[in-house]
Amino acid sequence: MAEITMPKLSDTMTEGTLVKWKKKVGDRVESGEVIAEVETDKATMEMESFEDGVLTEIYIQEGQKVEIGQRIARIGDAGETPPSAAPATKAPTSAPVTPAPTAESSRPASGANRVKASPLAKKIAVQRGVDLGKVTGSGPGGRIVQRDVLNANPSSPTAASPRTAPAPMTAPVPAASGDTPPSSPPTATHGDKRILLTGMRRTIAARLLASKTQIPHFYLHIEVNAGPMMRVRAELNSALESDGIKFSVNDLILKATVAAVSRHPKVNASFDGDAVIEYEKINLAVAVAVEDGLVTPVIRDARSKSLTEISAAIKDLAARARSKKLKPEEFQGGTLTVSNLGGYGIDHFDAIINPPQSIILSIGRVMKKPIVNERDEVVAGECLNLGLSCDHRVVDGAIGAAFLGTLRRMIECPAAMLA
């Protein structure tokens, strides 16, 4: 009836990993029902069916990478004979699999290039030293799939031994008198684990490396009096408790950030070769920790939203990010980012800019400490450290400092952020 193919779930996605099947062969599927979890380069997301029918075939096993447009399953009518020569692929098993590295350091075992096998099966064969020429395939048309390799015996006793770092290409430089010689990589032991990167972690690694090496970062820090903001928060939560509304510290900081950006539009921009793009709308990205890494869902046109609307939006986005229900467009198009580690007990830190944005704001925890009040008295107070990482191609020191100064005023005089 219909072939289900790997969809394009993000603007930069070229392939996806089939993380988990939610349905098995023979199950009834309704349009809009979740049939699988797919990991893209940005997040793990639920994949819905656009067809009604019965899942008659599964072509891709859990853990296998699939290019966009490649078929992964087939939905047909009940009792329909699958078109493949072999019986329909059984539902994926739960046997643990260590995915192969993205770049192979050795050639597949003998026969790997002359047999019909899935790309994942070939890669696992390399890791386990399995000769694919001696493996019987159970996939469609006799194709060797992941489980066939896992059930086969390795042909080389040394195939699964730990990999060692390659020898250096140049002779080591002798240490000068008094220098500490460079340390060598630690020797692998039996209990060590080699954990391959997920698609999300590979993307995070690539983007942040590019950010730190291609964007000229500089950093600004200020300490603000958080007492007024904390008092306003307590008053609001007390007044709105009966309505089920409760504001977090982060909610007020996000609202204050939007108010400050509105007064300093030059920070709401990005570098574009021979120009700087200054964005009309403030699309506020907020860092959210998830199981596999970090995502930054976006509150769109945050300037038009009230404190209550911002609070509701980030709670909804964060919950759906952690349950893998975000839509691709919901974590794209941010114009600046806020990262808050105060809930983890961090006093202050410097975040790495999320390209192509030009700033990222880092928020520490609210700390109780002695402060000097307006009467020059030392009293107990609440302080908050703010950090700003800036792209110096777009934001100069004076611009960044002015923005942080306004943000301080919004936090120390919360009525200003609501004006």
Short mmCIF file of C-alpha atoms in Angstrom, two decimals:
data_model
loop_
_atom_site.label_atom_id
_atom_site.label_comp_id
_atom_site.label_asym_id
_atom_site.label_seq_id
_atom_site.Cartn_x
_atom_site.Cartn_y
_atom_site.Cartn_z
CA MET A 1 0.00 0.00 0.00
CA ALA A 2 2.72 2.50 0.98
CA GLU A 3 6.45 2.51 1.54
CA ILE A 4 7.53 4.49 4.59
CA THR A 5 10.80 6.38 4.03
CA MET A 6 13.16 8.27 6.31
CA PRO A 7 11.80 11.84 6.50
CA LYS A 8 13.85 15.04 6.68
CA LEU A 9 13.28 16.10 10.29
CA SER A 10 15.68 19.05 10.47
CA ASP A 11 17.11 21.60 8.08
CA THR A 12 20.62 20.10 8.26
CA MET A 13 19.67 16.43 8.44
CA THR A 14 21.16 14.07 5.83
CA GLU A 15 20.57 10.77 7.63
CA GLY A 16 18.80 9.48 10.71
CA THR A 17 19.27 6.63 13.14
CA LEU A 18 16.31 4.33 13.77
CA VAL A 19 16.46 4.32 17.57
CA LYS A 20 13.37 2.28 18.45
CA TRP A 21 10.36 0.75 16.74
CA LYS A 22 7.08 1.47 18.50
CA LYS A 23 5.25 -1.05 16.33
CA LYS A 24 6.04 -4.57 15.17
CA VAL A 25 5.18 -6.45 11.99
CA GLY A 26 1.48 -7.29 11.96
CA ASP A 27 0.41 -4.35 14.13
CA ARG A 28 -2.41 -2.09 13.04
CA VAL A 29 -1.28 1.51 12.38
CA GLU A 30 -3.44 4.61 12.27
CA SER A 31 -2.50 7.86 10.54
CA GLY A 32 -0.84 10.17 13.06
CA GLU A 33 0.22 7.30 15.32
CA VAL A 34 3.85 7.12 16.43
CA ILE A 35 5.61 4.14 14.84
CA ALA A 36 9.28 4.81 15.64
CA GLU A 37 11.83 7.05 17.35
CA VAL A 38 14.41 8.60 15.03
CA GLU A 39 17.60 10.37 16.05
CA THR A 40 18.53 13.29 13.82
CA ASP A 41 21.60 15.49 14.01
CA LYS A 42 19.78 17.70 16.53
CA ALA A 43 17.41 15.59 18.62
CA THR A 44 15.66 12.26 19.04
CA MET A 45 12.13 12.63 17.75
CA GLU A 46 8.99 10.57 17.36
CA MET A 47 8.06 9.61 13.81
CA GLU A 48 4.37 9.43 12.92
CA SER A 49 2.68 7.38 10.24
CA PHE A 50 0.83 9.18 7.47
CA GLU A 51 -1.02 6.02 6.43
CA ASP A 52 -3.69 3.71 7.84
CA GLY A 53 -3.12 -0.02 7.57
CA VAL A 54 -1.00 -2.87 8.86
CA LEU A 55 2.77 -2.79 9.29
CA THR A 56 3.66 -5.60 6.88
CA GLU A 57 7.44 -5.19 6.66
CA ILE A 58 10.31 -3.61 8.57
CA TYR A 59 13.45 -3.06 6.48
CA ILE A 60 15.61 -1.21 9.00
CA GLN A 61 16.73 -2.54 12.36
CA GLU A 62 17.09 -0.54 15.57
CA GLY A 63 20.42 1.27 15.71
CA GLN A 64 20.83 1.44 11.93
CA LYS A 65 21.59 4.71 10.14
CA VAL A 66 19.39 5.55 7.18
CA GLU A 67 19.72 8.24 4.52
CA ILE A 68 16.81 10.60 3.89
CA GLY A 69 14.36 9.05 1.44
CA GLN A 70 15.49 5.46 2.04
CA ARG A 71 12.62 3.09 2.77
CA ILE A 72 12.36 1.84 6.33
CA ALA A 73 9.03 0.00 6.46
CA ARG A 74 5.88 -0.84 4.54
CA ILE A 75 2.25 -0.36 5.50
CA GLY A 76 -0.32 -2.43 3.66
CA ASP A 77 -3.68 -4.13 4.10
CA ALA A 78 -4.38 -6.97 6.51
CA GLY A 79 -3.51 -10.33 4.93
CA GLU A 80 -1.55 -8.70 2.12
CA THR A 81 1.48 -10.68 0.89
CA PRO A 82 4.68 -8.62 1.23
CA PRO A 83 6.42 -7.92 -2.07
CA SER A 84 9.88 -9.04 -0.93
CA ALA A 85 11.20 -12.44 -1.87
CA ALA A 86 11.89 -13.34 1.74
CA PRO A 87 9.33 -13.34 4.57
CA ALA A 88 8.68 -9.99 6.23
CA THR A 89 11.46 -8.91 8.54
CA LYS A 90 10.73 -9.78 12.12
CA ALA A 91 10.38 -7.06 14.68
CA PRO A 92 13.74 -5.82 15.91
CA THR A 93 15.19 -7.61 18.87
CA SER A 94 16.40 -5.94 22.02
CA ALA A 95 19.95 -7.31 21.83
CA PRO A 96 22.41 -4.58 22.80
CA VAL A 97 24.38 -3.19 19.91
CA THR A 98 27.40 -0.92 19.86
CA PRO A 99 27.08 1.14 16.64
CA ALA A 100 30.15 1.27 14.42
CA PRO A 101 32.27 4.42 14.17
CA THR A 102 31.54 6.81 11.38
CA ALA A 103 34.94 6.26 9.78
CA GLU A 104 36.35 2.73 9.53
CA SER A 105 40.00 2.23 10.26
CA SER A 106 40.20 -1.19 8.58
CA ARG A 107 38.63 -2.96 5.62
CA PRO A 108 35.62 -5.28 6.10
CA ALA A 109 36.32 -8.95 6.70
CA SER A 110 36.79 -11.03 3.58
CA GLY A 111 33.73 -11.34 1.40
CA ALA A 112 32.12 -8.17 2.81
CA ASN A 113 32.13 -6.42 -0.57
CA ARG A 114 30.72 -9.42 -2.46
CA VAL A 115 27.72 -10.25 -0.33
CA LYS A 116 24.40 -8.54 0.11
CA ALA A 117 24.52 -6.88 3.53
CA SER A 118 23.22 -3.72 5.15
CA PRO A 119 25.74 -0.92 5.82
CA LEU A 120 25.34 -1.45 9.58
CA ALA A 121 25.95 -5.17 9.23
CA LYS A 122 29.18 -4.49 7.32
CA LYS A 123 30.39 -2.06 9.95
CA ILE A 124 29.61 -4.42 12.84
CA ALA A 125 31.40 -7.18 10.92
CA VAL A 126 34.54 -5.03 10.91
CA GLN A 127 34.34 -4.52 14.65
CA ARG A 128 33.68 -8.16 15.49
CA GLY A 129 35.94 -9.74 12.86
CA VAL A 130 33.07 -11.59 11.20
CA ASP A 131 33.51 -12.97 7.67
CA LEU A 132 30.28 -11.95 5.91
CA GLY A 133 30.94 -14.56 3.25
CA LYS A 134 30.14 -17.21 5.86
CA VAL A 135 26.99 -15.58 7.22
CA THR A 136 23.47 -16.51 6.12
CA GLY A 137 21.20 -13.49 5.77
CA SER A 138 17.71 -13.39 7.24
CA GLY A 139 16.67 -10.06 5.77
CA PRO A 140 14.62 -9.39 2.62
CA GLY A 141 16.03 -11.33 -0.33
CA GLY A 142 18.59 -13.06 1.88
CA ARG A 143 20.23 -9.75 2.88
CA ILE A 144 22.55 -9.91 5.88
CA VAL A 145 21.29 -7.62 8.62
CA GLN A 146 22.50 -6.56 12.03
CA ARG A 147 21.24 -9.55 14.03
CA ASP A 148 22.88 -12.01 11.63
CA VAL A 149 26.32 -10.53 12.34
CA LEU A 150 25.67 -10.40 16.09
CA ASN A 151 24.82 -14.10 16.08
CA ALA A 152 27.86 -15.08 14.00
CA ASN A 153 31.21 -16.20 15.41
CA PRO A 154 34.21 -13.88 14.95
CA SER A 155 36.80 -15.19 12.51
CA SER A 156 39.70 -13.42 14.22
CA PRO A 157 40.51 -13.74 17.95
CA THR A 158 42.07 -10.29 17.99
CA ALA A 159 39.24 -8.50 16.23
CA ALA A 160 37.57 -7.24 19.41
CA SER A 161 40.74 -6.10 21.14
CA PRO A 162 40.84 -2.44 22.20
CA ARG A 163 42.00 0.01 19.56
CA THR A 164 45.24 1.82 20.23
CA ALA A 165 46.09 5.37 19.31
CA PRO A 166 48.01 5.70 16.02
CA ALA A 167 51.72 6.40 16.24
CA PRO A 168 52.68 10.07 15.81
CA MET A 169 53.60 11.12 12.28
CA THR A 170 56.50 13.29 13.44
CA ALA A 171 59.35 12.70 15.84
CA PRO A 172 58.72 13.96 19.37
CA VAL A 173 60.38 17.21 20.35
CA PRO A 174 62.93 16.70 23.14
CA ALA A 175 61.90 18.35 26.40
CA ALA A 176 63.98 21.30 27.51
CA SER A 177 65.63 21.26 30.91
CA GLY A 178 62.95 21.72 33.57
CA ASP A 179 60.05 21.09 31.15
CA THR A 180 57.38 18.56 32.01
CA PRO A 181 57.28 15.94 29.23
CA PRO A 182 53.92 15.60 27.46
CA SER A 183 51.74 12.84 28.85
CA SER A 184 50.83 9.85 26.70
CA PRO A 185 47.27 8.51 26.37
CA PRO A 186 46.31 6.20 29.24
CA THR A 187 46.52 2.50 28.50
CA ALA A 188 43.13 0.90 27.93
CA THR A 189 42.07 -1.55 30.62
CA HIS A 190 39.51 -4.31 30.67
CA GLY A 191 36.90 -2.18 32.44
CA ASP A 192 37.16 0.80 30.08
CA LYS A 193 34.25 1.51 27.75
CA ARG A 194 34.35 3.11 24.31
CA ILE A 195 31.07 4.98 23.94
CA LEU A 196 30.37 6.05 20.39
CA LEU A 197 28.78 9.44 19.83
CA THR A 198 25.10 9.73 19.02
CA GLY A 199 24.06 11.88 16.09
CA MET A 200 23.15 14.67 18.52
CA ARG A 201 26.51 14.55 20.30
CA ARG A 202 28.38 14.55 16.98
CA THR A 203 26.46 17.65 15.94
CA ILE A 204 27.07 19.36 19.29
CA ALA A 205 30.78 18.55 19.04
CA ALA A 206 31.06 19.84 15.47
CA ARG A 207 29.07 23.04 16.04
CA LEU A 208 30.81 24.00 19.27
CA LEU A 209 34.25 23.27 17.84
CA ALA A 210 33.39 25.48 14.88
CA SER A 211 32.08 28.16 17.24
CA LYS A 212 35.20 28.26 19.42
CA THR A 213 37.62 28.15 16.49
CA GLN A 214 35.80 30.44 14.05
CA ILE A 215 34.04 32.98 16.29
CA PRO A 216 36.20 35.49 18.22
CA HIS A 217 34.63 35.14 21.67
CA PHE A 218 35.02 37.66 24.47
CA TYR A 219 33.36 37.52 27.87
CA LEU A 220 31.71 40.00 30.24
CA HIS A 221 30.52 39.39 33.81
CA ILE A 222 28.45 41.32 36.33
CA GLU A 223 26.92 40.61 39.72
CA VAL A 224 23.41 41.88 40.34
CA ASN A 225 21.21 42.28 43.39
CA ALA A 226 18.59 39.58 42.94
CA GLY A 227 16.64 40.50 46.09
CA PRO A 228 13.99 42.70 44.39
CA MET A 229 13.36 40.06 41.71
CA MET A 230 13.01 37.32 44.33
CA ARG A 231 10.52 39.40 46.33
CA VAL A 232 8.41 40.15 43.24
CA ARG A 233 8.47 36.45 42.32
CA ALA A 234 7.23 35.48 45.79
CA GLU A 235 4.43 38.08 45.63
CA LEU A 236 3.33 36.98 42.15
CA ASN A 237 3.30 33.31 43.07
CA SER A 238 1.30 34.01 46.21
CA ALA A 239 -1.24 36.12 44.34
CA LEU A 240 -1.63 33.67 41.44
CA GLU A 241 -1.49 30.42 43.38
CA SER A 242 -5.24 29.89 43.09
CA ASP A 243 -4.92 30.15 39.28
CA GLY A 244 -2.26 27.42 39.19
CA ILE A 245 0.42 29.85 37.98
CA LYS A 246 3.92 29.63 39.45
CA PHE A 247 6.88 31.55 38.09
CA SER A 248 10.44 30.27 38.28
CA VAL A 249 13.54 32.44 38.66
CA ASN A 250 14.34 31.56 35.05
CA ASP A 251 10.96 32.87 33.86
CA LEU A 252 11.71 36.34 35.23
CA ILE A 253 15.26 36.31 33.86
CA LEU A 254 13.96 35.40 30.40
CA LYS A 255 11.44 38.24 30.53
CA ALA A 256 14.15 40.65 31.72
CA THR A 257 16.46 39.48 28.91
CA VAL A 258 13.81 40.16 26.26
CA ALA A 259 13.21 43.63 27.71
CA ALA A 260 16.96 44.38 27.64
CA VAL A 261 17.40 43.08 24.08
CA SER A 262 14.51 45.28 22.95
CA ARG A 263 16.51 48.30 24.13
CA HIS A 264 19.78 47.04 22.54
CA PRO A 265 18.86 45.54 19.14
CA LYS A 266 22.50 45.32 18.04
CA VAL A 267 22.97 42.20 20.18
CA ASN A 268 20.06 40.52 18.40
CA ALA A 269 22.14 39.94 15.29
CA SER A 270 24.50 37.61 13.44
CA PHE A 271 27.60 37.88 11.26
CA ASP A 272 26.99 37.31 7.54
CA GLY A 273 30.27 37.60 5.65
CA ASP A 274 30.35 41.19 4.47
CA ALA A 275 27.35 42.29 6.54
CA VAL A 276 25.63 41.99 9.91
CA ILE A 277 22.03 40.84 10.01
CA GLU A 278 20.04 42.62 12.73
CA TYR A 279 16.85 40.68 13.42
CA GLU A 280 13.49 42.36 13.78
CA LYS A 281 12.00 39.69 16.05
CA ILE A 282 13.51 38.34 19.25
CA ASN A 283 13.44 34.55 18.96
CA LEU A 284 14.71 33.49 22.36
CA ALA A 285 16.45 30.11 22.47
CA VAL A 286 16.70 28.45 25.88
CA ALA A 287 19.18 25.67 26.64
CA VAL A 288 17.45 22.50 27.90
CA ALA A 289 19.35 19.42 29.06
CA VAL A 290 18.02 16.15 27.63
CA GLU A 291 19.15 12.55 27.94
CA ASP A 292 21.51 12.61 24.96
CA GLY A 293 22.84 16.15 25.26
CA LEU A 294 21.40 19.61 24.88
CA VAL A 295 18.68 21.23 22.78
CA THR A 296 17.69 24.87 22.48
CA PRO A 297 13.94 25.21 21.85
CA VAL A 298 12.90 28.67 20.73
CA ILE A 299 10.29 31.06 22.12
CA ARG A 300 9.33 32.89 18.94
CA ASP A 301 8.67 36.62 18.91
CA ALA A 302 9.29 36.73 22.65
CA ARG A 303 8.94 40.52 22.70
CA SER A 304 5.19 40.16 22.09
CA LYS A 305 4.71 37.75 25.01
CA SER A 306 3.82 38.50 28.60
CA LEU A 307 5.63 36.99 31.58
CA THR A 308 2.84 34.42 31.91
CA GLU A 309 3.09 33.50 28.22
CA ILE A 310 6.89 33.17 28.36
CA SER A 311 6.62 30.98 31.46
CA ALA A 312 4.03 28.71 29.84
CA ALA A 313 5.97 28.52 26.57
CA ILE A 314 9.29 27.43 28.09
CA LYS A 315 7.64 24.89 30.40
CA ASP A 316 5.85 23.35 27.43
CA LEU A 317 8.93 23.37 25.19
CA ALA A 318 11.20 21.90 27.87
CA ALA A 319 8.72 19.12 28.72
CA ARG A 320 8.31 18.15 25.08
CA ALA A 321 12.08 18.34 24.49
CA ARG A 322 12.67 15.80 27.28
CA SER A 323 9.88 13.52 25.99
CA LYS A 324 11.18 13.78 22.39
CA LYS A 325 8.05 15.44 21.07
CA LEU A 326 9.52 18.71 19.75
CA LYS A 327 8.86 19.56 16.12
CA PRO A 328 11.91 20.46 13.97
CA GLU A 329 10.87 24.09 13.59
CA GLU A 330 10.65 24.49 17.37
CA PHE A 331 14.43 24.35 17.90
CA GLN A 332 15.46 26.34 14.83
CA GLY A 333 15.72 30.06 14.14
CA GLY A 334 16.81 31.39 17.53
CA THR A 335 18.43 34.84 17.49
CA LEU A 336 20.09 34.59 20.93
CA THR A 337 20.36 31.97 23.67
CA VAL A 338 20.04 31.87 27.46
CA SER A 339 21.74 29.07 29.39
CA ASN A 340 20.90 28.77 33.10
CA LEU A 341 22.93 26.41 35.30
CA GLY A 342 21.78 27.95 38.57
CA GLY A 343 19.59 24.94 39.24
CA TYR A 344 22.73 22.79 39.19
CA GLY A 345 24.42 24.90 41.87
CA ILE A 346 26.79 26.73 39.51
CA ASP A 347 27.84 30.22 40.62
CA HIS A 348 29.03 31.50 37.23
CA PHE A 349 30.30 30.18 33.89
CA ASP A 350 31.02 31.18 30.30
CA ALA A 351 28.85 29.56 27.63
CA ILE A 352 29.87 28.93 24.02
CA ILE A 353 27.99 30.91 21.37
CA ASN A 354 25.38 28.99 19.39
CA PRO A 355 26.12 29.87 15.71
CA PRO A 356 25.04 31.95 13.88
CA GLN A 357 23.94 33.96 16.92
CA SER A 358 26.24 36.64 18.32
CA ILE A 359 25.58 36.35 22.08
CA ILE A 360 24.72 33.77 24.70
CA LEU A 361 23.78 34.71 28.26
CA SER A 362 24.95 32.44 31.11
CA ILE A 363 23.03 32.50 34.40
CA GLY A 364 24.35 31.25 37.74
CA ARG A 365 22.51 30.50 40.96
CA VAL A 366 20.99 33.04 43.32
CA MET A 367 23.39 33.23 46.28
CA LYS A 368 22.85 34.59 49.76
CA LYS A 369 25.78 36.78 50.80
CA PRO A 370 26.58 40.04 52.60
CA ILE A 371 25.82 43.15 50.57
CA VAL A 372 26.00 46.89 51.21
CA ASN A 373 22.61 48.59 51.05
CA GLU A 374 21.79 52.17 50.06
CA ARG A 375 22.55 53.32 53.65
CA ASP A 376 26.06 51.78 53.46
CA GLU A 377 25.01 49.05 55.87
CA VAL A 378 26.23 45.49 55.48
CA VAL A 379 23.16 43.26 55.39
CA ALA A 380 22.19 39.80 54.18
CA GLY A 381 21.30 39.86 50.50
CA GLU A 382 20.76 37.73 47.41
CA CYS A 383 23.10 38.04 44.45
CA LEU A 384 23.17 36.63 40.94
CA ASN A 385 26.09 36.35 38.51
CA LEU A 386 25.45 37.00 34.83
CA GLY A 387 27.90 36.18 32.05
CA LEU A 388 27.74 37.29 28.44
CA SER A 389 29.70 35.61 25.65
CA CYS A 390 29.92 37.84 22.56
CA ASP A 391 30.98 37.48 18.94
CA HIS A 392 33.43 40.38 18.62
CA ARG A 393 32.71 40.66 14.89
CA VAL A 394 29.18 41.78 15.75
CA VAL A 395 29.12 42.97 19.35
CA ASP A 396 31.80 45.31 20.72
CA GLY A 397 32.62 45.59 24.40
CA ALA A 398 30.67 48.80 24.87
CA ILE A 399 27.54 47.31 23.27
CA GLY A 400 27.76 44.17 25.40
CA ALA A 401 28.37 46.20 28.55
CA ALA A 402 25.41 48.47 27.85
CA PHE A 403 23.17 45.44 27.32
CA LEU A 404 24.29 43.85 30.61
CA GLY A 405 23.78 47.18 32.39
CA THR A 406 20.19 47.34 31.20
CA LEU A 407 19.63 43.70 32.15
CA ARG A 408 20.91 44.48 35.65
CA ARG A 409 18.41 47.34 35.91
CA MET A 410 15.56 45.04 34.84
CA ILE A 411 16.45 42.48 37.50
CA GLU A 412 17.08 45.01 40.27
CA CYS A 413 13.92 46.97 39.38
CA PRO A 414 11.50 44.28 38.09
CA ALA A 415 8.75 46.80 37.33
CA ALA A 416 10.97 48.09 34.49
CA MET A 417 10.85 44.75 32.64
CA LEU A 418 7.07 44.88 32.57
CA ALA A 419 6.91 48.42 31.19
#
